[in-house]
């Protein structure tokens, strides 16, 4: 097996993590927490979402958070942007990178944003054009790639078509999402073999959830295919909207444990991430990461 | 990456699992539970330990359990045996396979059984000789191979020497143990590369704990090296004696989820294992497996 020397971790805790926690974390605590993450050596933090506050009330303070955090020049501060209204808000606070999202499952996309995939494209295209005009990097999230709670398995050819459309719009990098945490290593290998026929590995990131315990095994396979960018959330924040109480996003601390012990460089200080996990745990339910469980056992 | 078509799972829940749970499960419940496991399609169950009852009181009913379970002719019923006194008890109840144990760490071995590794050999040799005379298969456990709570990393050359001694005694298969769940995939690759220079892969099994979330990733690497035998415990029973509250043995249900979705055949019915996990959870604290967490979330 081949493993990379360096891996980039994209911290999605403040967005994908908090969006799926039932509690609303106070704005000041978010700011303090993101500042802690900024000092951890990470190169990327997705800080919030500029969707309409009615959709995700937990992230309605996106503007205030973006304005008040201390920006580390070595960190890219990204945010989710669903449409041009969201983009206006994101540009006002000078977000570094704009994240678009789309589901590979028609049903999931409709349930998530009340539009078909085809109806979503022109909106994303418009956001892309304006983002490029504002000189912003663009990231695309394609969700439910490995399975959908409504449609089951998803045809990878659909994923390829969606990625192709996103890259054509000017998206710089696409995060391939296992939104409900069903992916297995053989499937990751199959999907990546197909995707890598069309797209360079540098333009792909993987976004795993640990709902069924397979996230680190899936990371391993993806690294073997040359993927070096992975999304994760401090402490395994986020849970699963389709199985309350189950594990959430792949935990940054669990990912760091594995990568660092394998001799892979991330630039991130594990202790800082553990401190950030301990801090945010004052505001959300029990974090699901293994490192946090060990830490609590030692108290 | 290469994955095998078939994998054998060695169910260690009734021994390694229950030995590390603080509660003593009633004997009748153990018997009922092992009978459920016997009907799951599994080929191997380690049912108890014939150590002195003072050492592990949770397993003091080994004789009664072994006598009263319903034996499925397709299942090998094994038990841990520390010495000739234990072997007598095991032979009285006609255990199919005798399991010896030894730590790769001198300090851990001393703390565990109050003897040095060198002092342990003659005892194991005597048990081996008598077991062979009684026509029993013999399994060896080598623990703390990937790290010791007292000595840290363990020199793999020591592990090779120990394995060599065990095979010379007549041991048929050795289970390479990550007793405290610290192993990472690169280390598993390194250790296996060394071991496989000396020993055939058919005579090795891997025993991972999921304390730090890496167990399935480690299984993946081991399968890539041709290993097809893995120890696991229903529901992730067992915890970690060095970090109370942390995850325990690799959960049979999590392992089955991954293997079956990868198209690997185990012969075990996942539903039966989930039923067995739900049953034993009436008697022990919360099980740590991901599949159990999802199941509970759906109630």
Short mmCIF file of N, CA, C and O in Angstrom, two decimals, chain A residues 2-10 206 208 215-224 227-232 250-268 270 291, chain B residues 182-187 190 212-214 217-218:
data_model
loop_
_atom_site.label_atom_id
_atom_site.label_comp_id
_atom_site.label_asym_id
_atom_site.label_seq_id
_atom_site.Cartn_x
_atom_site.Cartn_y
_atom_site.Cartn_z
N UNK A 2 0.37 2.28 -0.66
CA UNK A 2 1.10 3.54 -0.72
C UNK A 2 0.38 4.60 0.11
O UNK A 2 -0.82 4.79 -0.04
N UNK A 3 1.15 5.27 0.93
CA UNK A 3 0.56 6.35 1.71
C UNK A 3 1.30 7.64 1.41
O UNK A 3 2.51 7.62 1.19
N UNK A 4 0.57 8.77 1.41
CA UNK A 4 1.23 10.05 1.11
C UNK A 4 2.11 10.51 2.28
O UNK A 4 1.96 10.03 3.40
N UNK A 5 3.02 11.42 1.99
CA UNK A 5 3.87 11.99 3.06
C UNK A 5 3.12 13.07 3.82
O UNK A 5 3.32 13.26 5.01
N UNK A 6 2.27 13.80 3.08
CA UNK A 6 1.53 14.92 3.68
C UNK A 6 0.04 14.78 3.39
O UNK A 6 -0.34 14.37 2.30
N UNK A 7 -0.76 15.17 4.37
CA UNK A 7 -2.21 15.18 4.19
C UNK A 7 -2.75 16.53 4.67
O UNK A 7 -2.28 17.07 5.68
N UNK A 8 -3.69 17.09 3.91
CA UNK A 8 -4.37 18.31 4.34
C UNK A 8 -5.70 17.95 4.97
O UNK A 8 -6.50 17.25 4.35
N UNK A 9 -5.93 18.47 6.15
CA UNK A 9 -7.21 18.23 6.82
C UNK A 9 -8.05 19.50 6.74
O UNK A 9 -7.58 20.59 7.04
N UNK A 10 -9.27 19.32 6.29
CA UNK A 10 -10.20 20.45 6.20
C UNK A 10 -11.15 20.35 7.39
O UNK A 10 -11.97 19.41 7.46
N UNK A 206 -11.99 13.83 0.28
CA UNK A 206 -12.98 12.86 0.73
C UNK A 206 -13.57 13.33 2.06
O UNK A 206 -12.87 13.82 2.94
N UNK A 208 -15.76 11.74 4.95
CA UNK A 208 -16.36 10.53 5.51
C UNK A 208 -17.03 10.81 6.86
O UNK A 208 -16.57 11.64 7.63
N UNK A 215 -14.85 4.91 8.82
CA UNK A 215 -14.26 6.12 8.22
C UNK A 215 -12.74 6.03 8.07
O UNK A 215 -12.20 6.36 7.00
N UNK A 216 -12.05 5.57 9.10
CA UNK A 216 -10.58 5.53 8.99
C UNK A 216 -10.12 4.48 7.97
O UNK A 216 -9.14 4.70 7.25
N UNK A 217 -10.83 3.37 7.90
CA UNK A 217 -10.50 2.36 6.88
C UNK A 217 -10.72 2.95 5.49
O UNK A 217 -9.93 2.71 4.56
N UNK A 218 -11.76 3.77 5.34
CA UNK A 218 -12.02 4.41 4.05
C UNK A 218 -10.94 5.44 3.71
O UNK A 218 -10.52 5.55 2.55
N UNK A 219 -10.48 6.17 4.71
CA UNK A 219 -9.38 7.13 4.50
C UNK A 219 -8.14 6.39 3.98
O UNK A 219 -7.47 6.84 3.05
N UNK A 220 -7.88 5.24 4.58
CA UNK A 220 -6.71 4.46 4.21
C UNK A 220 -6.74 4.09 2.73
O UNK A 220 -5.73 4.23 2.02
N UNK A 221 -7.88 3.62 2.28
CA UNK A 221 -8.03 3.24 0.87
C UNK A 221 -7.86 4.47 -0.02
O UNK A 221 -7.17 4.42 -1.04
N UNK A 222 -8.48 5.57 0.38
CA UNK A 222 -8.40 6.79 -0.44
C UNK A 222 -6.94 7.26 -0.53
O UNK A 222 -6.49 7.68 -1.61
N UNK A 223 -6.20 7.17 0.56
CA UNK A 223 -4.78 7.57 0.51
C UNK A 223 -4.01 6.67 -0.44
O UNK A 223 -3.12 7.13 -1.16
N UNK A 224 -4.37 5.39 -0.43
CA UNK A 224 -3.71 4.45 -1.34
C UNK A 224 -3.96 4.83 -2.81
O UNK A 224 -3.16 4.50 -3.68
N UNK A 227 -5.27 10.22 -2.80
CA UNK A 227 -6.03 11.35 -2.25
C UNK A 227 -5.31 11.84 -0.99
O UNK A 227 -4.90 11.04 -0.15
N UNK A 228 -5.17 13.17 -0.87
CA UNK A 228 -4.44 13.72 0.27
C UNK A 228 -5.23 14.78 1.02
O UNK A 228 -4.69 15.47 1.87
N UNK A 229 -6.52 14.93 0.67
CA UNK A 229 -7.33 15.93 1.36
C UNK A 229 -8.56 15.27 1.99
O UNK A 229 -9.31 14.58 1.31
N UNK A 230 -8.73 15.49 3.28
CA UNK A 230 -9.82 14.86 4.01
C UNK A 230 -10.53 15.86 4.90
O UNK A 230 -9.89 16.67 5.56
N UNK A 231 -11.86 15.79 4.89
CA UNK A 231 -12.67 16.61 5.78
C UNK A 231 -12.84 15.88 7.11
O UNK A 231 -13.03 14.65 7.13
N UNK A 232 -12.83 16.62 8.19
CA UNK A 232 -13.14 16.01 9.49
C UNK A 232 -13.58 17.10 10.46
O UNK A 232 -13.40 18.29 10.18
N UNK A 250 -16.23 12.04 10.69
CA UNK A 250 -14.93 11.51 11.08
C UNK A 250 -14.30 12.55 12.00
O UNK A 250 -14.25 13.74 11.68
N UNK A 251 -13.81 12.12 13.16
CA UNK A 251 -13.25 13.04 14.15
C UNK A 251 -11.84 13.46 13.76
O UNK A 251 -11.00 12.60 13.46
N UNK A 252 -11.59 14.76 13.78
CA UNK A 252 -10.25 15.26 13.47
C UNK A 252 -9.21 14.61 14.39
O UNK A 252 -8.13 14.22 13.94
N UNK A 253 -9.55 14.46 15.67
CA UNK A 253 -8.59 13.90 16.62
C UNK A 253 -8.30 12.42 16.31
O UNK A 253 -7.15 11.97 16.43
N UNK A 254 -9.32 11.66 15.90
CA UNK A 254 -9.08 10.26 15.53
C UNK A 254 -8.24 10.17 14.25
O UNK A 254 -7.33 9.34 14.13
N UNK A 255 -8.56 11.04 13.30
CA UNK A 255 -7.80 11.06 12.04
C UNK A 255 -6.34 11.42 12.30
O UNK A 255 -5.42 10.77 11.78
N UNK A 256 -6.12 12.44 13.16
CA UNK A 256 -4.75 12.84 13.48
C UNK A 256 -4.01 11.71 14.18
O UNK A 256 -2.83 11.47 13.91
N UNK A 257 -4.70 11.02 15.11
CA UNK A 257 -4.04 9.91 15.80
C UNK A 257 -3.47 8.93 14.77
O UNK A 257 -2.29 8.58 14.80
N UNK A 258 -4.33 8.53 13.83
CA UNK A 258 -3.89 7.53 12.85
C UNK A 258 -2.80 8.07 11.95
O UNK A 258 -1.75 7.44 11.78
N UNK A 259 -3.02 9.25 11.37
CA UNK A 259 -2.06 9.78 10.39
C UNK A 259 -0.70 10.03 11.03
O UNK A 259 0.34 9.65 10.49
N UNK A 260 -0.70 10.68 12.18
CA UNK A 260 0.59 11.02 12.81
C UNK A 260 1.36 9.77 13.21
O UNK A 260 2.57 9.71 13.02
N UNK A 261 0.65 8.75 13.74
CA UNK A 261 1.35 7.50 14.11
C UNK A 261 1.87 6.78 12.87
O UNK A 261 2.81 5.99 12.96
N UNK A 262 1.25 7.06 11.72
CA UNK A 262 1.74 6.47 10.47
C UNK A 262 2.90 7.28 9.89
O UNK A 262 3.43 6.93 8.84
N UNK A 263 3.25 8.37 10.56
CA UNK A 263 4.35 9.21 10.07
C UNK A 263 3.93 10.19 8.99
O UNK A 263 4.77 10.77 8.30
N UNK A 264 2.63 10.39 8.84
CA UNK A 264 2.12 11.32 7.82
C UNK A 264 1.98 12.71 8.46
O UNK A 264 1.49 12.85 9.58
N UNK A 265 2.47 13.71 7.74
CA UNK A 265 2.51 15.07 8.27
C UNK A 265 1.21 15.82 7.93
O UNK A 265 0.76 15.80 6.79
N UNK A 266 0.64 16.47 8.94
CA UNK A 266 -0.56 17.29 8.70
C UNK A 266 -0.33 18.75 9.07
O UNK A 266 -1.11 19.61 8.69
N UNK A 267 0.70 19.01 9.86
CA UNK A 267 0.95 20.37 10.33
C UNK A 267 0.12 20.76 11.54
O UNK A 267 0.28 21.85 12.10
N UNK A 268 -0.79 19.88 11.95
CA UNK A 268 -1.71 20.20 13.05
C UNK A 268 -1.20 19.60 14.36
O UNK A 268 -0.69 18.48 14.39
N UNK A 270 -1.94 17.89 17.67
CA UNK A 270 -3.03 17.08 18.26
C UNK A 270 -3.54 17.66 19.57
O UNK A 270 -4.74 17.61 19.85
N UNK A 291 -10.65 9.42 20.86
CA UNK A 291 -9.66 10.11 21.70
C UNK A 291 -10.36 10.81 22.86
O UNK A 291 -9.83 10.84 23.99
N UNK B 182 -3.54 0.46 20.37
CA UNK B 182 -2.73 1.60 19.91
C UNK B 182 -2.24 1.45 18.48
O UNK B 182 -1.67 2.39 17.92
N UNK B 183 -2.43 0.29 17.87
CA UNK B 183 -1.83 0.00 16.56
C UNK B 183 -2.34 0.94 15.48
O UNK B 183 -3.50 1.33 15.47
N UNK B 184 -1.44 1.30 14.58
CA UNK B 184 -1.84 2.07 13.39
C UNK B 184 -1.52 1.25 12.15
O UNK B 184 -0.70 0.32 12.21
N UNK B 185 -2.16 1.57 11.03
CA UNK B 185 -2.03 0.72 9.84
C UNK B 185 -0.59 0.58 9.33
O UNK B 185 -0.21 -0.50 8.86
N UNK B 186 0.21 1.64 9.42
CA UNK B 186 1.60 1.53 8.93
C UNK B 186 2.38 0.56 9.80
O UNK B 186 3.20 -0.23 9.31
N UNK B 187 2.10 0.58 11.11
CA UNK B 187 2.76 -0.32 12.04
C UNK B 187 2.33 -1.77 11.79
O UNK B 187 3.16 -2.69 11.80
N UNK B 190 4.27 -2.96 8.90
CA UNK B 190 5.66 -3.24 9.27
C UNK B 190 5.78 -4.55 10.04
O UNK B 190 6.64 -5.40 9.72
N UNK B 212 -8.68 3.33 20.00
CA UNK B 212 -8.43 4.61 19.33
C UNK B 212 -9.07 4.69 17.93
O UNK B 212 -8.73 5.56 17.14
N UNK B 213 -9.96 3.77 17.65
CA UNK B 213 -10.76 3.86 16.42
C UNK B 213 -10.10 3.29 15.18
O UNK B 213 -10.65 3.38 14.08
N UNK B 214 -8.92 2.68 15.35
CA UNK B 214 -8.14 2.25 14.17
C UNK B 214 -8.32 0.77 13.81
O UNK B 214 -7.70 0.31 12.85
N UNK B 217 -9.31 -0.16 10.17
CA UNK B 217 -8.23 0.21 9.24
C UNK B 217 -7.09 -0.81 9.35
O UNK B 217 -6.47 -1.19 8.35
N UNK B 218 -6.83 -1.26 10.58
CA UNK B 218 -5.77 -2.26 10.77
C UNK B 218 -6.15 -3.61 10.15
O UNK B 218 -5.30 -4.29 9.58
#
